[in-house]
PDB file of C-alpha atoms in Angstrom:
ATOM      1  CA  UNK S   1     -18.300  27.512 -13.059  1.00 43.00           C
ATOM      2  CA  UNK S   2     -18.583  26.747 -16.824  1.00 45.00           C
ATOM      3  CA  UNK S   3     -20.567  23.491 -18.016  1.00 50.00           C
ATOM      4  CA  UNK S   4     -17.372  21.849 -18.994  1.00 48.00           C
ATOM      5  CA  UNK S   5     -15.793  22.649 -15.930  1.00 45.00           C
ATOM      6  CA  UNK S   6     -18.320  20.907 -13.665  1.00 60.00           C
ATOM      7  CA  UNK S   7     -17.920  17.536 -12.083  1.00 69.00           C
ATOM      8  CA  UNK S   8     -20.718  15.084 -14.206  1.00 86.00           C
ATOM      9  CA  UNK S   9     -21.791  13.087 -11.501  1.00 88.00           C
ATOM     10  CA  UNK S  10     -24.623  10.790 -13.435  1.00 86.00           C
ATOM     11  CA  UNK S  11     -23.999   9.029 -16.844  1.00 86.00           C
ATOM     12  CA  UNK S  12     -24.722  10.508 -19.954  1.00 84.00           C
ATOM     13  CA  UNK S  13     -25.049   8.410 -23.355  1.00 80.00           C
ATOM     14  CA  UNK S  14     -21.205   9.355 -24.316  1.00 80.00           C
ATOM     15  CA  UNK S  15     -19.949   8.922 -20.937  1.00 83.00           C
ATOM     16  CA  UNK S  16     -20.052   7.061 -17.182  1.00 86.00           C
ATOM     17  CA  UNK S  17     -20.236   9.719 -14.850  1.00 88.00           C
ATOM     18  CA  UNK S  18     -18.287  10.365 -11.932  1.00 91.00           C
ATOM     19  CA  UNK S  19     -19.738   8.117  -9.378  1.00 93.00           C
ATOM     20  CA  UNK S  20     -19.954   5.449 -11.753  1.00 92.00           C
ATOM     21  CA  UNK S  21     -16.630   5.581 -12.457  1.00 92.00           C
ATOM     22  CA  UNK S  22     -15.229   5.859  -8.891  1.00 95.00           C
ATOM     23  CA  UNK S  23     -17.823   2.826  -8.082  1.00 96.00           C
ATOM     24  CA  UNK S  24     -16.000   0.361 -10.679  1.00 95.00           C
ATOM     25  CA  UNK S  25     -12.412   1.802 -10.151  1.00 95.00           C
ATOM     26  CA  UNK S  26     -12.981   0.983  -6.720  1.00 97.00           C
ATOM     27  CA  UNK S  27     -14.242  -2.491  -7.079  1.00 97.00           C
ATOM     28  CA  UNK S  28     -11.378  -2.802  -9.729  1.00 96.00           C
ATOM     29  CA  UNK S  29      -8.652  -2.139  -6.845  1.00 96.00           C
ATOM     30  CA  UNK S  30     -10.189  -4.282  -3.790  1.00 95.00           C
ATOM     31  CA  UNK S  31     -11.016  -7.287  -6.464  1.00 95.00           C
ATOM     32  CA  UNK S  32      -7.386  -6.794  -7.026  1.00 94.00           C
ATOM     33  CA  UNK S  33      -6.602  -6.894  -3.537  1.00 90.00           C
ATOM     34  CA  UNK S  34      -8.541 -10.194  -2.839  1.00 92.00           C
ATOM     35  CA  UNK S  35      -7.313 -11.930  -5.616  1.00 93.00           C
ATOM     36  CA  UNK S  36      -4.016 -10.819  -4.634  1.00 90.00           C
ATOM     37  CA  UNK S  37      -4.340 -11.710  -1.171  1.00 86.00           C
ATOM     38  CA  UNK S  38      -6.184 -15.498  -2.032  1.00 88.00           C
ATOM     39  CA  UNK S  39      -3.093 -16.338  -4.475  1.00 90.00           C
ATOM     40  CA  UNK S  40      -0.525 -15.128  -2.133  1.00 87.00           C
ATOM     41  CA  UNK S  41      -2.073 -17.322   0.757  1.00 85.00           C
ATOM     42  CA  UNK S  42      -2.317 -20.342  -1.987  1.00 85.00           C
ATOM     43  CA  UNK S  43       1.230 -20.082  -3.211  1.00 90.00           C
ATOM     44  CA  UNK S  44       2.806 -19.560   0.429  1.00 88.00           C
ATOM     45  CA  UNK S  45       0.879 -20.993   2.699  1.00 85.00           C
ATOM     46  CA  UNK S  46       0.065 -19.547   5.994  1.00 82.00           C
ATOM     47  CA  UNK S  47       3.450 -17.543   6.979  1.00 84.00           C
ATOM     48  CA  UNK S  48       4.305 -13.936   9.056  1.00 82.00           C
ATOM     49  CA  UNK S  49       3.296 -12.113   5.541  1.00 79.00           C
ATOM     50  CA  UNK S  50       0.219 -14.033   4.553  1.00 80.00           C
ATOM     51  CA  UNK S  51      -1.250 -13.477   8.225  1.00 78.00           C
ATOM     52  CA  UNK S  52      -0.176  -9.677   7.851  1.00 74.00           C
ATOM     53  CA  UNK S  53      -2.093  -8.875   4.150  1.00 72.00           C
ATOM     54  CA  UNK S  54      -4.838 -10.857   6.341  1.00 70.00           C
ATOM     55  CA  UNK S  55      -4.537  -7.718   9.201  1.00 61.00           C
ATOM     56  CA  UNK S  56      -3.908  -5.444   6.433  1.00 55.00           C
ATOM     57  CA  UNK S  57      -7.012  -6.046   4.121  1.00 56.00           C
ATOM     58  CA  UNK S  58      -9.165  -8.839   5.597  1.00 79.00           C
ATOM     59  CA  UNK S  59     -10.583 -11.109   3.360  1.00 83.00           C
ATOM     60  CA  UNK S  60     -13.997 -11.214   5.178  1.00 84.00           C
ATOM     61  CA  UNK S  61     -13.925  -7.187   6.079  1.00 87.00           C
ATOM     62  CA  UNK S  62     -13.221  -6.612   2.091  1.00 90.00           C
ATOM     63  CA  UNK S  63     -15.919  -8.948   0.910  1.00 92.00           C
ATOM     64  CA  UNK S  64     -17.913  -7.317   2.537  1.00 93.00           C
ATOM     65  CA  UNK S  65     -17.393  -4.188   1.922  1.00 94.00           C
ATOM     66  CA  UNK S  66     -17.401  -5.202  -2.027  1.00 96.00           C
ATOM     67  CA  UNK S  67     -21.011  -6.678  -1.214  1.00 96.00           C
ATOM     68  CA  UNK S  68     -22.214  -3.424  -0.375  1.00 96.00           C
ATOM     69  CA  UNK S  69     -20.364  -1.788  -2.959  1.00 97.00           C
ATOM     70  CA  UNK S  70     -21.881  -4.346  -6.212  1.00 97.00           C
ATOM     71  CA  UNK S  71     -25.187  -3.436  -4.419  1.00 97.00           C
ATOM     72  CA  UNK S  72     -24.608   0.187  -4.613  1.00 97.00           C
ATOM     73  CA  UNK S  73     -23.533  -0.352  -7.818  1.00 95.00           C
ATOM     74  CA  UNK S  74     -26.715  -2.403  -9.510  1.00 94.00           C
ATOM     75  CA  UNK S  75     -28.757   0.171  -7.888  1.00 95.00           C
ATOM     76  CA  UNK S  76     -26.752   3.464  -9.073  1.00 94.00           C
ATOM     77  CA  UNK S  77     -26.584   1.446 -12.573  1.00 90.00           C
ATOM     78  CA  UNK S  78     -30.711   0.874 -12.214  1.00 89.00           C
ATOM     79  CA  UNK S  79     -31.102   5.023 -11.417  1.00 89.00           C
ATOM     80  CA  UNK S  80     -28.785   5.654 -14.920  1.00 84.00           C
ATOM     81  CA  UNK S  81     -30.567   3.461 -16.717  1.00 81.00           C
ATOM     82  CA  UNK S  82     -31.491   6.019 -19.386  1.00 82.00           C
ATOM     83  CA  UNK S  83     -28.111   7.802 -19.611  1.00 79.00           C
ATOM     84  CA  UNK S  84     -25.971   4.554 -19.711  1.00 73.00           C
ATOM     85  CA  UNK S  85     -23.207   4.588 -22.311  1.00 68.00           C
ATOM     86  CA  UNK S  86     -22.530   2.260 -25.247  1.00 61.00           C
ATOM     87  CA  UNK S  87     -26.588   1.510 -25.121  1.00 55.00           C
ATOM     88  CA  UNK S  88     -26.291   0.754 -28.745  1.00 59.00           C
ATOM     89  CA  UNK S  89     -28.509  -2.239 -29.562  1.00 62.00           C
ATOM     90  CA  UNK S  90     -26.614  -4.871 -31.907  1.00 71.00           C
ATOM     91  CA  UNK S  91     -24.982  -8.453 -31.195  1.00 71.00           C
ATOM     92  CA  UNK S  92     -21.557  -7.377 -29.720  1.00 69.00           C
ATOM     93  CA  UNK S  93     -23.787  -5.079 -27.042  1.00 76.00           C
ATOM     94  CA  UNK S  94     -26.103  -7.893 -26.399  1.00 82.00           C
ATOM     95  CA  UNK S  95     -22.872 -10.263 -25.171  1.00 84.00           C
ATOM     96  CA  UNK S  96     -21.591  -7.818 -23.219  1.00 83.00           C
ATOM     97  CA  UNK S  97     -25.022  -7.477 -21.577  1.00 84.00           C
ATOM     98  CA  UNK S  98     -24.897 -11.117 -20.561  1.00 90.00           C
ATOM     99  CA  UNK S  99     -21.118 -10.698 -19.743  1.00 91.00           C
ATOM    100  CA  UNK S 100     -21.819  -7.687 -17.338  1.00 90.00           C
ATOM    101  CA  UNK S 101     -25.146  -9.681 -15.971  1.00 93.00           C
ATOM    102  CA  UNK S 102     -22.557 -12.551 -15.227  1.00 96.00           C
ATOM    103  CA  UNK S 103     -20.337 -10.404 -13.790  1.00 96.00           C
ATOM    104  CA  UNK S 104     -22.791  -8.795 -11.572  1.00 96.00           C
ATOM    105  CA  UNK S 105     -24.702 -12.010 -10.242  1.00 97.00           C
ATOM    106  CA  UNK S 106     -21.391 -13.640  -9.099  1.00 98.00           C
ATOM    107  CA  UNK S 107     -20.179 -10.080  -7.848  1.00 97.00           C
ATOM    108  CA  UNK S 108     -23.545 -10.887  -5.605  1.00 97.00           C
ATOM    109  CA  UNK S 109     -23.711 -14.345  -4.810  1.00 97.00           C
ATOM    110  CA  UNK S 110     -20.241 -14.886  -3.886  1.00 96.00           C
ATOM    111  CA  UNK S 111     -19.622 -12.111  -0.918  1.00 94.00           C
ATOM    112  CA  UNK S 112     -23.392 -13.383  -0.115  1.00 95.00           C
ATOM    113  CA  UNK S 113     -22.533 -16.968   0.155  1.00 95.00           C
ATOM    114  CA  UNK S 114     -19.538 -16.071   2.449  1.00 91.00           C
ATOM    115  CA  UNK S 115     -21.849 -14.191   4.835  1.00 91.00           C
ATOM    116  CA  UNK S 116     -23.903 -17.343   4.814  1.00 91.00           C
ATOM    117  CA  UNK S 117     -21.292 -19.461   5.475  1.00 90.00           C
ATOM    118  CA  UNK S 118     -20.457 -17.441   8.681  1.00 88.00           C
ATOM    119  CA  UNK S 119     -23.812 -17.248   9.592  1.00 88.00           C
ATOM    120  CA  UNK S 120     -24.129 -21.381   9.844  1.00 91.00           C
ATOM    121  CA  UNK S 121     -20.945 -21.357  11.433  1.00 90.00           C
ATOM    122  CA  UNK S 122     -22.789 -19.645  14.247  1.00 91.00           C
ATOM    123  CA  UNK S 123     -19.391 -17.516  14.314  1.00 85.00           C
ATOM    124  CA  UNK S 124     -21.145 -14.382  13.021  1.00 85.00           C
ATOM    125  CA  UNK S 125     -19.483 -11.416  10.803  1.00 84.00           C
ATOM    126  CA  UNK S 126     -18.285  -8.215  12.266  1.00 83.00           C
ATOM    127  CA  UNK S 127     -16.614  -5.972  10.065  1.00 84.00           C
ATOM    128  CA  UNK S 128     -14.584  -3.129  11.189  1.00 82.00           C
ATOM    129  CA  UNK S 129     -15.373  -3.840  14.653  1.00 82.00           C
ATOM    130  CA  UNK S 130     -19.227  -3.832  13.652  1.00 87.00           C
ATOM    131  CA  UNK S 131     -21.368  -6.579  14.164  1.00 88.00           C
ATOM    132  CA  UNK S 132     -23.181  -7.253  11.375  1.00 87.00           C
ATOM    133  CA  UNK S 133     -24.425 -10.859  11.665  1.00 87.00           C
ATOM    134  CA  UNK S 134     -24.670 -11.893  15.530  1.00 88.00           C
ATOM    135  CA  UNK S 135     -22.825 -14.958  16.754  1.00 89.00           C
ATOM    136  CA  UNK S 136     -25.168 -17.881  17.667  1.00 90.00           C
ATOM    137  CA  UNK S 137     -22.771 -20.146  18.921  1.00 91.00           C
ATOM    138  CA  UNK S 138     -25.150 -22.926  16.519  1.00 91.00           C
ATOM    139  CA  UNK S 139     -23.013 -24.591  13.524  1.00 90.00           C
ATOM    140  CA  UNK S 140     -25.449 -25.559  10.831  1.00 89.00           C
ATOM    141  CA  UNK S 141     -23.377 -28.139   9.604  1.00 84.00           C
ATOM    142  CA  UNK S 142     -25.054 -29.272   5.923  1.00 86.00           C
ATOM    143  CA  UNK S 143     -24.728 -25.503   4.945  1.00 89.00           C
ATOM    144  CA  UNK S 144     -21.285 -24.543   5.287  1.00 88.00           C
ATOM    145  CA  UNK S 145     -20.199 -27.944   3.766  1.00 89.00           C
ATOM    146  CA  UNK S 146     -22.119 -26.905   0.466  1.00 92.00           C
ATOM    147  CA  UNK S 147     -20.684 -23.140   0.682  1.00 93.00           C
ATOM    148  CA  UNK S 148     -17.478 -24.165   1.232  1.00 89.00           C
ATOM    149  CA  UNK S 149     -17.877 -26.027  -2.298  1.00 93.00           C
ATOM    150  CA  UNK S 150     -19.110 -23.128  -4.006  1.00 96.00           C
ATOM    151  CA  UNK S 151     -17.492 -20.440  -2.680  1.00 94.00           C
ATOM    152  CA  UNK S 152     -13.926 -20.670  -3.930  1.00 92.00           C
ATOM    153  CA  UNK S 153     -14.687 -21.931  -7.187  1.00 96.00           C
ATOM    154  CA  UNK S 154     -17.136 -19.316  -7.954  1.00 97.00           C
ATOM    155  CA  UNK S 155     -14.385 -16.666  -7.201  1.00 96.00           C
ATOM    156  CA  UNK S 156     -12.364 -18.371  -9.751  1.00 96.00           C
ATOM    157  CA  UNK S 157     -14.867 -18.152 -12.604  1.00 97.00           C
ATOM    158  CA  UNK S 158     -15.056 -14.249 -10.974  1.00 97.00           C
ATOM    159  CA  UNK S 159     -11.498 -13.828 -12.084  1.00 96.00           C
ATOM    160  CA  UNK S 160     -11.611 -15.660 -14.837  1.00 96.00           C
ATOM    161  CA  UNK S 161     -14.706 -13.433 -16.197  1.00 96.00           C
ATOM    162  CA  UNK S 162     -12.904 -10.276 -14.938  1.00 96.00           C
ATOM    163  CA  UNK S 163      -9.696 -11.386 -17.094  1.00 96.00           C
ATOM    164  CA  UNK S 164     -12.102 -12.147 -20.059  1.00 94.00           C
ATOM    165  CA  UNK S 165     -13.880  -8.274 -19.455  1.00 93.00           C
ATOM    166  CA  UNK S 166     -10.216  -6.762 -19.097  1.00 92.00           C
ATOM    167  CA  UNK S 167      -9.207  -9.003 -22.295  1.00 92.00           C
ATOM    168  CA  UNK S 168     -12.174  -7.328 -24.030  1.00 88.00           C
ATOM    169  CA  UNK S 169     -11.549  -3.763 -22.873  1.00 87.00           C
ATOM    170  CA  UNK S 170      -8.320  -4.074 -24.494  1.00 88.00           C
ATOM    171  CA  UNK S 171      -8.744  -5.342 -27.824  1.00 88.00           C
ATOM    172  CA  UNK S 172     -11.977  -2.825 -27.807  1.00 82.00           C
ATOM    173  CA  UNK S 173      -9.254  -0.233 -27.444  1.00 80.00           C
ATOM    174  CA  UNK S 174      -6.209  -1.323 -29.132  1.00 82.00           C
ATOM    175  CA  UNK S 175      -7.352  -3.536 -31.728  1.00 83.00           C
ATOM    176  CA  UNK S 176     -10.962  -2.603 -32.626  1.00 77.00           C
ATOM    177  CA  UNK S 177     -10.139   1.237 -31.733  1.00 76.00           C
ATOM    178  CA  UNK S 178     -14.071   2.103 -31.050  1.00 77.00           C
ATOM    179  CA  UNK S 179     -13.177   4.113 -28.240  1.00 65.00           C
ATOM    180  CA  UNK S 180     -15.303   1.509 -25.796  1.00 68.00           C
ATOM    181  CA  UNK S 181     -13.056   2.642 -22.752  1.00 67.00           C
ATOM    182  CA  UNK S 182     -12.891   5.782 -23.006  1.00 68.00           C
ATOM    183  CA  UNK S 183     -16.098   6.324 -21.095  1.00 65.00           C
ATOM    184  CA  UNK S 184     -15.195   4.678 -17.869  1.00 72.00           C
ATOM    185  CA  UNK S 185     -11.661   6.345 -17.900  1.00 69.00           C
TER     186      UNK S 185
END
């Protein structure tokens, strides 16, 4: 096996490698899905297809597993650190710092507040038939009032970043032409 032939599995300064790239691809698809899923159940109302994309792709079961995933993620990003692409220091760079930092926080506190939220409900979470918060059967009423006020508008300013980092992707590559994309593609 040649060097160009082999799979680049970490980062390198012109490029994200592999599992980077399969990490935000990933994320890319089930953020899809739960956007997809929330708006669907917000413009229909609860009906035979709403409560089947429910069974499908549980809201709950693919937070989760997105939690994990953003954790994975800010770790994997912490290991590449040195190899990260687009590391060029100027002003444009610096925003997208803070934009990516944004992203990554509400990535976080969002799936985390939901597992919260179950967690006062005393309902628990189990997640592919694995219990990962146990039921206490103990409603901690003052918490889950304040989640359920953060929760859902949070994930809104999580789309609305997400439109405003897909926005930028594409006039980085269709206006500007700087080739920003090419390294997570």
């Amino acid at each position: 096996m040649t060097v160009t032939n082999r799979i680049n599995w970490l980062d390198t300064p012109s490029r994200f490698g592999l599992i980077s790239r399969t990490l935000h691809w990933l994320m890319a698809l089930l953020f899809l899905w739960q956007f997809f899923s929330v708006i669907v159940w917000h413009t229909f109302g609860r009906t035979a297809f709403t409560l089947w994309m429910d069974k499908q792709g549980s809201h709950a079961t693919v937070g989760f597993l997105l939690f994990i995933l953003v954790i994975i993620r800010a770790l994997w990003r912490g290991f590449n650190r040195h190899r990260y692409p687009l590391s060029r220091p100027n002003k444009a760079n610096k925003i997208a710092i803070v934009g990516h930092i944004t992203l990554y926080l509400l990535m976080f506190v969002i799936p985390f507040l939901a597992l919260l939220r179950c967690y006062a409900d005393g309902k628990g979470v189990v997640v592919m038939g694995i219990p990962v918060l146990p039921a206490t059967g103990i409603e901690i009423k003052g918490i889950t009032v304040w989640i359920d006020m953060m929760h859902g508008p949070l994930a809104w300013l999580l789309l609305f970043c997400i439109g405003g980092h897909i926005l930028m992707a594409i006039i980085h590559s269709f206006i500007r032409r700087d080739a920003n994309l090419r390294p997570m593609i």
